[in-house]
Tab-separated table of C-alpha atoms in Angstrom:
chain	number	residue	atom	x	y	z
A	1	UNK	CA	0.003	-0.076	0.187
A	2	UNK	CA	1.637	3.461	-1.093
A	3	UNK	CA	0.668	5.942	1.334
A	4	UNK	CA	0.972	9.657	0.580
A	5	UNK	CA	1.728	12.142	3.487
A	6	UNK	CA	-0.201	15.431	2.768
A	7	UNK	CA	1.970	18.510	4.315
A	8	UNK	CA	0.038	21.672	4.218
A	9	UNK	CA	1.729	25.026	4.141
A	10	UNK	CA	1.101	25.678	7.458
A	11	UNK	CA	3.212	22.480	8.708
A	12	UNK	CA	6.448	23.052	10.418
A	13	UNK	CA	8.083	20.882	7.922
A	14	UNK	CA	10.696	22.567	5.820
A	15	UNK	CA	12.840	21.045	3.077
A	16	UNK	CA	16.266	20.206	3.872
A	17	UNK	CA	19.515	22.453	3.319
A	18	UNK	CA	20.334	20.246	0.495
A	19	UNK	CA	17.069	20.771	-1.035
A	20	UNK	CA	17.096	24.440	-0.691
A	21	UNK	CA	20.249	24.443	-2.339
A	22	UNK	CA	18.800	22.732	-5.374
A	23	UNK	CA	16.111	24.761	-5.545
A	24	UNK	CA	18.363	28.027	-5.745
A	25	UNK	CA	20.210	26.468	-8.325
A	26	UNK	CA	17.244	25.644	-10.589
A	27	UNK	CA	15.796	29.067	-10.038
A	28	UNK	CA	19.207	30.732	-10.687
A	29	UNK	CA	19.022	28.895	-14.118
A	30	UNK	CA	15.987	31.249	-15.390
A	31	UNK	CA	12.188	30.758	-14.342
A	32	UNK	CA	11.060	30.281	-17.913
A	33	UNK	CA	13.012	27.139	-18.889
A	34	UNK	CA	12.926	23.478	-18.063
A	35	UNK	CA	15.806	22.464	-16.015
A	36	UNK	CA	16.665	18.893	-14.614
A	37	UNK	CA	19.351	18.933	-11.510
A	38	UNK	CA	22.118	16.281	-12.438
A	39	UNK	CA	24.656	14.446	-10.594
A	40	UNK	CA	22.601	13.981	-7.202
A	41	UNK	CA	22.703	11.178	-4.782
A	42	UNK	CA	20.428	8.308	-5.895
A	43	UNK	CA	20.793	5.545	-3.737
A	44	UNK	CA	19.138	6.928	-0.567
A	45	UNK	CA	15.764	4.597	-0.828
A	46	UNK	CA	15.160	1.082	0.065
A	47	UNK	CA	15.421	-0.763	-3.475
A	48	UNK	CA	13.630	-3.635	-2.196
A	49	UNK	CA	10.229	-1.903	-2.759
A	50	UNK	CA	8.785	-1.070	-6.060
A	51	UNK	CA	8.196	2.572	-4.536
A	52	UNK	CA	8.913	4.054	-1.129
A	53	UNK	CA	6.234	3.091	1.168
A	54	UNK	CA	5.694	6.356	2.873
A	55	UNK	CA	6.115	9.602	0.331
A	56	UNK	CA	5.701	12.887	2.337
A	57	UNK	CA	4.252	15.837	0.259
A	58	UNK	CA	5.499	19.636	0.886
A	59	UNK	CA	3.746	22.209	-1.428
A	60	UNK	CA	4.676	25.994	-1.016
A	61	UNK	CA	3.714	28.972	-2.914
A	62	UNK	CA	7.057	30.843	-3.217
A	63	UNK	CA	6.654	33.270	-5.984
A	64	UNK	CA	9.999	34.627	-7.230
A	65	UNK	CA	9.076	37.624	-9.234
A	66	UNK	CA	8.491	40.620	-7.339
A	67	UNK	CA	5.644	42.050	-9.673
A	68	UNK	CA	3.516	38.645	-9.246
A	69	UNK	CA	3.630	39.186	-5.471
A	70	UNK	CA	2.198	42.560	-6.137
A	71	UNK	CA	-0.987	41.176	-7.573
A	72	UNK	CA	-3.497	39.913	-4.921
A	73	UNK	CA	-5.246	37.741	-7.519
A	74	UNK	CA	-1.823	36.018	-8.681
A	75	UNK	CA	-0.922	35.178	-5.171
A	76	UNK	CA	-4.250	33.927	-4.580
A	77	UNK	CA	-3.962	31.901	-7.849
A	78	UNK	CA	-0.603	30.912	-6.653
A	79	UNK	CA	-2.434	29.480	-3.380
A	80	UNK	CA	-4.762	27.718	-5.574
A	81	UNK	CA	-1.925	26.151	-7.572
A	82	UNK	CA	-0.588	24.779	-4.542
A	83	UNK	CA	-3.414	23.070	-3.184
A	84	UNK	CA	-4.414	21.700	-6.670
A	85	UNK	CA	-0.716	20.105	-6.909
A	86	UNK	CA	-0.813	18.683	-3.652
A	87	UNK	CA	-4.474	17.279	-3.883
A	88	UNK	CA	-3.431	15.571	-7.242
A	89	UNK	CA	-0.243	14.147	-6.064
A	90	UNK	CA	-1.909	12.957	-2.754
A	91	UNK	CA	-4.548	11.153	-5.154
A	92	UNK	CA	-1.951	9.954	-7.462
A	93	UNK	CA	0.478	8.227	-4.988
A	94	UNK	CA	-2.327	7.037	-2.567
A	95	UNK	CA	-4.965	6.137	-4.868
A	96	UNK	CA	-7.137	7.755	-2.481
A	97	UNK	CA	-6.636	5.584	0.311
A	98	UNK	CA	-5.147	7.509	3.204
A	99	UNK	CA	-3.591	10.706	3.776
A	100	UNK	CA	-2.197	12.248	7.033
A	101	UNK	CA	-0.268	15.012	8.311
A	102	UNK	CA	3.355	15.002	8.272
A	103	UNK	CA	5.038	14.525	11.638
A	104	UNK	CA	8.866	15.022	12.429
A	105	UNK	CA	8.179	11.803	14.738
A	106	UNK	CA	7.132	9.813	11.905
A	107	UNK	CA	9.910	7.743	11.317
A	108	UNK	CA	8.056	5.552	8.298
A	109	UNK	CA	8.652	8.110	5.771
A	110	UNK	CA	11.246	7.275	3.176
A	111	UNK	CA	11.102	10.365	1.080
A	112	UNK	CA	9.620	13.726	0.857
A	113	UNK	CA	8.669	15.550	-2.498
A	114	UNK	CA	9.361	19.141	-1.904
A	115	UNK	CA	7.698	21.320	-4.421
A	116	UNK	CA	7.826	25.279	-4.632
A	117	UNK	CA	5.485	27.348	-6.951
A	118	UNK	CA	7.835	29.841	-8.398
A	119	UNK	CA	5.935	31.441	-11.167
A	120	UNK	CA	2.096	31.875	-11.823
A	121	UNK	CA	1.201	34.495	-14.598
A	122	UNK	CA	-2.333	34.842	-16.069
A	123	UNK	CA	-0.999	37.087	-18.665
A	124	UNK	CA	-2.309	40.294	-19.395
A	125	UNK	CA	-5.175	42.074	-21.221
A	126	UNK	CA	-2.603	44.022	-23.277
A	127	UNK	CA	-1.255	40.564	-24.630
A	128	UNK	CA	-4.823	39.575	-25.500
A	129	UNK	CA	-5.099	42.661	-27.583
A	130	UNK	CA	-2.262	41.734	-29.255
A	131	UNK	CA	-3.092	37.907	-29.569
A	132	UNK	CA	-0.536	36.750	-27.081
A	133	UNK	CA	2.365	37.516	-29.202
A	134	UNK	CA	6.202	37.397	-27.824
A	135	UNK	CA	4.761	35.691	-24.985
A	136	UNK	CA	2.575	38.537	-23.523
A	137	UNK	CA	-1.244	37.427	-22.590
A	138	UNK	CA	0.239	33.834	-21.977
A	139	UNK	CA	-0.480	32.039	-19.019
A	140	UNK	CA	2.682	30.999	-17.396
A	141	UNK	CA	3.596	28.280	-14.804
A	142	UNK	CA	6.816	27.155	-13.182
A	143	UNK	CA	7.026	24.652	-10.469
A	144	UNK	CA	10.225	23.165	-9.055
A	145	UNK	CA	10.396	19.859	-7.042
A	146	UNK	CA	12.965	18.134	-5.322
A	147	UNK	CA	12.708	14.665	-3.749
A	148	UNK	CA	14.744	14.049	-0.797
A	149	UNK	CA	15.444	11.557	1.860
A	150	UNK	CA	13.311	11.962	4.943
A	151	UNK	CA	16.303	11.103	7.177
A	152	UNK	CA	19.296	12.357	5.471
A	153	UNK	CA	17.980	15.393	3.613
A	154	UNK	CA	19.883	14.133	0.639
A	155	UNK	CA	18.200	15.220	-2.904
A	156	UNK	CA	17.675	12.062	-5.068
A	157	UNK	CA	15.999	14.074	-7.772
A	158	UNK	CA	15.088	17.567	-8.745
A	159	UNK	CA	13.536	19.265	-11.898
A	160	UNK	CA	11.970	22.751	-12.875
A	161	UNK	CA	9.015	22.538	-14.741
A	162	UNK	CA	7.977	25.489	-16.909
A	163	UNK	CA	4.703	25.474	-18.946
A	164	UNK	CA	2.600	28.279	-20.850
A	165	UNK	CA	-0.326	28.652	-22.971
A	166	UNK	CA	-1.905	31.015	-25.152
A	167	UNK	CA	-4.765	33.024	-23.455
A	168	UNK	CA	-5.790	35.249	-26.434
A	169	UNK	CA	-9.517	33.727	-26.535
A	170	UNK	CA	-10.648	35.946	-23.866
A	171	UNK	CA	-13.380	38.561	-24.957
A	172	UNK	CA	-13.070	41.051	-22.524
A	173	UNK	CA	-10.870	41.852	-19.309
A	174	UNK	CA	-13.404	39.851	-16.843
A	175	UNK	CA	-13.883	36.717	-19.072
A	176	UNK	CA	-10.205	37.024	-19.946
A	177	UNK	CA	-8.961	36.924	-16.305
A	178	UNK	CA	-11.236	33.965	-15.667
A	179	UNK	CA	-10.355	32.056	-18.555
A	180	UNK	CA	-6.484	32.483	-17.916
A	181	UNK	CA	-7.021	31.600	-14.247
A	182	UNK	CA	-8.903	28.351	-15.402
A	183	UNK	CA	-5.850	27.592	-17.642
A	184	UNK	CA	-3.439	28.164	-15.106
A	185	UNK	CA	-5.427	25.574	-12.803
A	186	UNK	CA	-5.450	23.129	-15.814
A	187	UNK	CA	-1.997	23.592	-16.088
A	188	UNK	CA	-1.121	22.587	-12.460
A	189	UNK	CA	-3.247	19.474	-12.696
A	190	UNK	CA	-0.923	18.386	-15.601
A	191	UNK	CA	2.087	19.503	-14.168
A	192	UNK	CA	1.455	17.347	-10.921
A	193	UNK	CA	1.088	14.201	-13.087
A	194	UNK	CA	4.274	15.122	-14.918
A	195	UNK	CA	5.934	15.232	-11.409
A	196	UNK	CA	4.514	11.974	-10.471
A	197	UNK	CA	5.397	10.348	-13.669
A	198	UNK	CA	9.089	11.586	-13.435
A	199	UNK	CA	9.507	10.453	-9.773
A	200	UNK	CA	8.166	7.040	-10.279
A	201	UNK	CA	10.311	6.868	-13.641
A	202	UNK	CA	13.395	7.761	-11.517
A	203	UNK	CA	12.765	5.177	-8.789
A	204	UNK	CA	12.396	2.426	-11.408
A	205	UNK	CA	15.786	3.291	-13.000
A	206	UNK	CA	17.512	3.433	-9.685
A	207	UNK	CA	16.107	0.025	-8.907
A	208	UNK	CA	17.665	-1.370	-12.408
A	209	UNK	CA	20.797	0.173	-11.658
A	210	UNK	CA	20.778	-1.034	-7.857
A	211	UNK	CA	19.966	-4.622	-9.399
A	212	UNK	CA	22.857	-4.431	-11.709
A	213	UNK	CA	24.968	-3.070	-8.940
A	214	UNK	CA	24.218	-5.921	-6.698
A	215	UNK	CA	25.141	-8.433	-9.431
A	216	UNK	CA	28.218	-7.121	-10.108
A	217	UNK	CA	29.425	-7.113	-6.527
A	218	UNK	CA	28.490	-10.727	-6.231
A	219	UNK	CA	30.195	-11.737	-9.226
A	220	UNK	CA	33.550	-9.818	-8.189
A	221	UNK	CA	33.455	-11.094	-4.665
A	222	UNK	CA	33.323	-14.786	-6.228
A	223	UNK	CA	36.260	-13.851	-8.518
A	224	UNK	CA	38.495	-11.777	-6.176
A	225	UNK	CA	41.915	-13.621	-5.945
A	226	UNK	CA	42.040	-14.246	-9.571
A	227	UNK	CA	41.304	-10.795	-11.349
A	228	UNK	CA	42.382	-12.127	-15.033
A	229	UNK	CA	38.897	-13.676	-15.035
A	230	UNK	CA	37.007	-10.186	-14.664
A	231	UNK	CA	35.841	-8.788	-17.703
A	232	UNK	CA	35.847	-5.072	-18.436
A	233	UNK	CA	32.809	-4.062	-16.313
A	234	UNK	CA	33.270	-6.184	-13.634
A	235	UNK	CA	37.082	-4.856	-13.468
A	236	UNK	CA	35.942	-1.330	-13.653
A	237	UNK	CA	33.319	-1.881	-11.003
A	238	UNK	CA	35.878	-3.447	-8.540
A	239	UNK	CA	38.206	-0.802	-8.944
A	240	UNK	CA	35.539	1.983	-8.577
A	241	UNK	CA	34.281	0.251	-5.266
A	242	UNK	CA	37.931	-0.213	-4.023
A	243	UNK	CA	37.560	-3.904	-3.905
A	244	UNK	CA	41.095	-4.430	-5.528
């Protein structure tokens, strides 16, 4: 049974220092681009399981642009996006079976998905008049996530997802705002699905790598003392793991 542990923005939980550093690195690459963090620590979960049994969810609206924070409706929209992503991921990972509030005393957690909503824009009425050319009048959403170990705080996977959609169909300012807000909420649901798919794919990949790692270790241990029988992959593994 996979259990999603829902964490609201009012929780005392905060991302680890490693996760915060990765978030800053992702933001530094630019908000309007996709960016996947590389060279992270993968081997932090129990690979005997298909998926970590307990995954915590921490979603926070943390708008990076001052101009977005100055528009009350964008701040409200960012809060809506936060709740949508939390609800969608909770449903995906638990199949709606059970959820609870993250407690620091909960030692059953293996990982926590920390998510920051960095950019929420419903475009502009000026952009609508120009048919959303050059990115003006375009709904935009940037969300970054880190999958960290609940115990060590090490980050296993991280990505920044940027999506946009033309909001030109609005006929007047009121319907335009309503239409673009609905577009942003729809994008948030899609982003939540993308995050879940990426994390599941990463963990399956780690399991395959772990299985091959264990196989090579067993083979090398059997052949130790007679290194001439090691093939190239086995010899490289032995050297990299200081077995010879």
